[in-house]
Amino acid sequence: MFEAKLTEGLILKKIVESIKDIVTDVNIDISPSGISLQAMDSSHVALVSLNLSMDGFEHYRADTNMVLGVSIANLAKVMKLADNNDQITLQADQEATHLKIIFENPKTERTTEFNLNLITIDSEHLAIPETEYSSVVTINSGEFSKICKELFSLSETVQITTNTDYVQFSVEGEVGSGQVRLGHNDSEKKEDQTILEVSESVQQQFAIRYLNMFNKASTLSSFTRLCLHQEQPLVVEFKIDNLGVLKYFLAPKISD
Amino acid sequence: MQQKALTSFFSSA
């Protein structure tokens, strides 16, 4: 038996919106301590990793580990039934064939229920090693979104360069070349801060179109954390207050 | 420029 109730259901709605363009069918792992999922996009370039702790739920019960295979596209359709102020409850029996999703609005007394059919997914699970990232950049999520969006209109690829003084996003395309450079900024206004933790500088190139997809999660968190290592995929991380973390991994582009 | 795959960095669990 699994049951989890989230008071701020909008968070779940935003999570589904933030991953639905990247992954299609996903195994959701339920454990007594929380909910997690890991899934790659069809081209094996990007990976979504979500971890939600039971502590963030108003009510949480999972007697055993369970795997719930869902179509994210269909889950997104169901989530559209939810009002932004709804509480969301997820329920599944042992050996379940469907996931029951309940939306409740205590103010308007409206309740919506949907039984989403579960599917069997044979997905590849990757072992992601613990990595000591040599550059970690914490940046306002709205600002990072805007930078990626605007640069994408100029080039398909961005080069991210870090050093102890700044992080630089540079593009080169038919239109020309240029860069956005952000220095370490720990101003009093927290939302303006850009925090650089660089032990070794990194220079890597990435497909901007994926970053734009990841940035849908910017509504979940005021800050985006970019974790870089010269020999590893980029991690774009969004902390979800009191509940967990949504991470995206993106493989770099390498010069031929 | 060549797009690398994640599977060239991470192995199957």
Coordinates of C-alpha atoms in Angstrom, one line a residue:
Chain A
M1 CA 0.0 0.0 0.0
F2 CA 1.3 3.4 -1.0
E3 CA -0.3 6.7 -0.2
A4 CA 1.2 10.2 -0.3
K5 CA -0.5 13.5 0.2
L6 CA 1.1 16.8 -0.9
T7 CA -0.6 20.0 0.4
E8 CA 0.9 22.1 -2.3
G9 CA -0.1 20.0 -5.2
L10 CA 1.1 22.7 -7.7
I11 CA 4.6 21.5 -7.0
L12 CA 3.8 18.1 -8.4
K13 CA 2.1 19.7 -11.4
K14 CA 5.2 21.8 -12.1
I15 CA 7.5 18.7 -11.8
V16 CA 5.5 16.8 -14.4
E17 CA 5.5 19.8 -16.7
S18 CA 9.3 20.1 -16.2
I19 CA 10.1 16.6 -17.3
K20 CA 7.4 15.8 -19.9
D21 CA 9.3 17.1 -22.8
I22 CA 12.4 15.1 -22.0
V23 CA 11.1 11.7 -21.0
T24 CA 8.1 9.7 -22.1
D25 CA 7.6 6.6 -20.1
V26 CA 9.0 6.5 -16.6
N27 CA 9.3 4.1 -13.7
I28 CA 8.5 5.9 -10.5
D29 CA 10.3 4.2 -7.5
I30 CA 8.3 4.3 -4.3
S31 CA 10.2 3.5 -1.1
P32 CA 9.3 3.9 2.6
S33 CA 11.5 7.0 2.7
G34 CA 10.2 8.8 -0.4
I35 CA 9.6 8.9 -4.2
S36 CA 12.3 8.9 -6.8
L37 CA 12.7 8.5 -10.5
Q38 CA 15.5 8.3 -13.1
A39 CA 14.9 8.4 -16.8
M40 CA 16.9 9.2 -19.9
D41 CA 15.6 10.9 -23.0
S42 CA 15.2 8.8 -26.1
S43 CA 18.6 9.9 -27.6
H44 CA 20.5 9.1 -24.3
V45 CA 21.9 12.6 -24.1
A46 CA 19.9 13.9 -21.1
L47 CA 18.7 12.3 -17.9
V48 CA 16.2 13.3 -15.3
S49 CA 16.6 12.4 -11.7
L50 CA 14.0 13.3 -9.1
N51 CA 14.1 12.6 -5.4
L52 CA 11.3 13.6 -3.0
S53 CA 11.6 12.9 0.7
M54 CA 8.6 11.6 2.6
D55 CA 9.2 14.5 5.1
G56 CA 7.9 17.0 2.6
F57 CA 4.5 15.3 2.4
E58 CA 1.6 16.0 4.7
H59 CA 1.0 12.3 4.9
Y60 CA 3.2 9.5 3.5
R61 CA 3.0 5.8 3.8
A62 CA 4.7 3.1 1.7
D63 CA 4.9 -0.3 3.3
T64 CA 7.4 -1.7 0.8
N65 CA 9.4 -0.7 -2.3
M66 CA 7.2 -0.4 -5.4
V67 CA 7.8 0.5 -9.0
L68 CA 5.0 2.4 -10.8
G69 CA 5.4 2.6 -14.6
V70 CA 3.6 5.7 -16.0
S71 CA 3.3 7.5 -19.3
I72 CA 4.5 11.0 -18.4
A73 CA 2.4 12.4 -21.3
N74 CA -0.7 10.9 -19.9
L75 CA 0.2 11.9 -16.3
A76 CA 0.6 15.5 -17.6
K77 CA -2.9 15.3 -19.1
V78 CA -4.3 14.1 -15.8
M79 CA -2.4 16.9 -13.9
K80 CA -4.3 19.4 -16.1
L81 CA -7.4 18.5 -14.1
A82 CA -5.8 19.9 -11.0
D83 CA -6.4 23.4 -9.9
N84 CA -3.2 25.3 -8.8
N85 CA -4.5 25.4 -5.2
D86 CA -5.4 21.7 -5.0
Q87 CA -3.9 19.2 -2.6
I88 CA -2.8 16.1 -4.4
T89 CA -2.9 12.5 -3.1
L90 CA -1.3 9.6 -4.8
Q91 CA -2.5 6.0 -4.0
A92 CA -1.5 2.6 -5.2
D93 CA -2.1 -0.9 -4.0
Q94 CA 0.5 -3.6 -3.9
E95 CA 0.8 -5.1 -7.4
A96 CA -1.2 -2.2 -8.6
T97 CA -2.5 -1.8 -12.2
H98 CA -3.3 1.8 -11.8
L99 CA -2.2 4.9 -9.8
K100 CA -5.1 6.7 -8.2
I101 CA -4.6 10.5 -8.2
I102 CA -6.9 12.7 -6.1
F103 CA -7.1 16.4 -6.3
E104 CA -8.8 18.2 -3.5
N105 CA -9.6 21.9 -3.0
P106 CA -10.6 22.4 0.7
K107 CA -11.9 25.9 0.0
T108 CA -14.2 25.1 -2.9
E109 CA -15.0 21.6 -1.8
R110 CA -14.1 20.2 -5.2
T111 CA -12.6 16.8 -5.5
T112 CA -11.3 15.1 -8.7
E113 CA -10.2 11.5 -8.9
F114 CA -8.5 9.7 -11.7
N115 CA -7.2 6.2 -12.0
L116 CA -4.1 6.3 -14.3
N117 CA -3.3 3.0 -15.9
L118 CA 0.2 1.8 -15.1
I119 CA 2.5 0.4 -17.8
T120 CA 5.4 -2.0 -17.8
I121 CA 8.6 -0.2 -18.8
D122 CA 11.8 -2.0 -19.5
S123 CA 14.1 1.0 -18.8
E124 CA 17.9 1.2 -18.5
H125 CA 18.9 2.4 -15.0
L126 CA 22.3 4.2 -14.9
A127 CA 24.7 4.1 -12.0
I128 CA 25.8 7.7 -11.5
P129 CA 29.0 7.9 -9.5
E130 CA 29.5 10.3 -6.6
T131 CA 31.4 13.1 -8.3
E132 CA 33.4 15.9 -6.7
Y133 CA 32.4 18.7 -9.2
S134 CA 35.3 21.2 -9.7
S135 CA 33.0 24.0 -10.6
V136 CA 29.6 24.8 -9.0
V137 CA 27.7 27.8 -10.1
T138 CA 24.6 29.0 -8.3
I139 CA 22.6 31.4 -10.3
N140 CA 19.1 33.0 -10.3
S141 CA 16.9 30.4 -12.1
G142 CA 15.0 33.1 -14.1
E143 CA 18.2 34.7 -15.2
F144 CA 19.8 31.4 -16.3
S145 CA 16.6 30.6 -18.2
K146 CA 16.7 33.9 -20.0
I147 CA 20.3 33.6 -20.9
C148 CA 19.8 30.2 -22.4
K149 CA 16.6 31.2 -24.3
E150 CA 18.2 34.3 -25.8
L151 CA 21.5 32.5 -26.8
F152 CA 19.5 29.7 -28.5
S153 CA 18.2 32.2 -31.0
L154 CA 21.9 32.9 -31.9
S155 CA 23.4 29.4 -31.8
E156 CA 22.6 25.7 -31.1
T157 CA 25.5 25.3 -28.8
V158 CA 26.8 27.1 -25.8
Q159 CA 30.3 26.9 -24.4
I160 CA 30.3 27.2 -20.6
T161 CA 33.6 28.4 -19.1
T162 CA 34.2 28.7 -15.4
N163 CA 37.1 30.1 -13.4
T164 CA 37.5 31.7 -10.0
D165 CA 36.4 35.1 -11.3
Y166 CA 33.4 34.4 -13.5
V167 CA 31.2 31.9 -15.4
Q168 CA 30.9 32.6 -19.1
F169 CA 28.3 31.5 -21.6
S170 CA 29.6 31.9 -25.1
V171 CA 28.1 31.2 -28.5
E172 CA 29.4 31.3 -32.1
G173 CA 27.2 31.0 -35.1
E174 CA 26.3 32.3 -38.5
V175 CA 25.1 35.6 -36.9
G176 CA 28.4 36.2 -35.1
S177 CA 29.9 35.4 -31.7
G178 CA 29.6 36.7 -28.2
Q179 CA 29.3 35.8 -24.5
V180 CA 27.5 36.6 -21.3
R181 CA 29.8 36.7 -18.4
L182 CA 28.7 36.7 -14.8
G183 CA 31.1 37.4 -12.0
H184 CA 30.8 36.3 -8.4
N185 CA 28.1 38.4 -6.8
D186 CA 27.1 38.0 -3.2
S187 CA 25.0 41.1 -3.0
E188 CA 22.5 41.6 -0.2
K189 CA 19.7 41.1 -2.5
K190 CA 19.7 37.3 -2.5
E191 CA 17.9 36.8 -5.9
D192 CA 20.7 38.8 -7.6
Q193 CA 23.4 36.6 -6.3
T194 CA 25.7 34.4 -8.4
I195 CA 27.9 32.2 -6.3
L196 CA 31.0 30.6 -7.9
E197 CA 32.7 27.7 -6.2
V198 CA 35.5 26.8 -8.5
S199 CA 38.4 24.6 -7.6
E200 CA 39.4 23.9 -11.2
S201 CA 38.2 25.7 -14.2
V202 CA 36.0 23.9 -16.7
Q203 CA 35.3 24.5 -20.4
Q204 CA 32.6 22.4 -22.0
Q205 CA 30.0 22.7 -24.8
F206 CA 26.4 21.8 -24.6
A207 CA 23.3 21.7 -26.8
I208 CA 21.2 24.7 -25.7
R209 CA 17.9 23.1 -26.6
Y210 CA 18.3 20.7 -23.7
L211 CA 19.1 23.5 -21.3
N212 CA 15.9 25.2 -22.4
M213 CA 13.9 22.1 -21.6
F214 CA 15.5 21.8 -18.2
N215 CA 14.7 25.4 -17.4
K216 CA 11.0 24.6 -17.3
A217 CA 11.9 23.7 -13.7
S218 CA 12.9 27.3 -12.9
T219 CA 9.4 27.8 -11.5
L220 CA 10.2 25.2 -8.8
S221 CA 13.3 27.0 -7.4
S222 CA 14.7 30.5 -7.2
F223 CA 18.1 29.2 -8.0
T224 CA 19.7 26.9 -10.5
R225 CA 22.9 25.1 -9.5
L226 CA 25.2 24.1 -12.3
C227 CA 27.7 21.4 -11.4
L228 CA 30.6 21.0 -13.8
H229 CA 33.6 18.7 -14.2
Q230 CA 35.8 18.6 -17.3
E231 CA 35.3 14.8 -17.7
Q232 CA 31.7 14.5 -16.7
P233 CA 28.2 15.5 -17.9
L234 CA 26.8 18.8 -16.6
V235 CA 24.3 18.6 -13.8
V236 CA 21.6 21.3 -13.7
E237 CA 20.0 21.1 -10.3
F238 CA 16.8 22.7 -8.9
K239 CA 16.2 22.3 -5.1
I240 CA 12.5 22.0 -4.2
D241 CA 12.1 23.6 -0.7
N242 CA 11.4 21.1 2.1
L243 CA 10.7 18.3 -0.4
G244 CA 13.7 17.3 -2.5
V245 CA 15.6 17.9 -5.7
L246 CA 15.2 17.7 -9.4
K247 CA 18.4 17.1 -11.3
Y248 CA 19.1 17.0 -15.0
F249 CA 22.3 15.5 -16.5
L250 CA 23.5 16.5 -19.9
A251 CA 26.3 15.0 -21.9
P252 CA 28.7 17.5 -23.4
K253 CA 29.4 18.0 -27.1
I254 CA 33.0 17.3 -28.1
S255 CA 34.9 18.8 -31.0
D256 CA 35.4 16.4 -33.8
Chain B
M1 CA 30.9 18.9 -33.1
Q2 CA 29.9 15.6 -31.8
Q3 CA 27.2 15.1 -29.2
K4 CA 28.3 12.5 -26.6
A5 CA 25.8 10.1 -25.0
L6 CA 25.4 9.8 -21.3
T7 CA 26.0 6.1 -21.6
S8 CA 29.6 6.8 -22.4
F9 CA 30.0 8.4 -18.9
F10 CA 27.7 6.3 -16.8
S11 CA 27.4 2.5 -16.8
S12 CA 24.2 0.5 -16.4
A13 CA 23.2 -0.1 -12.8

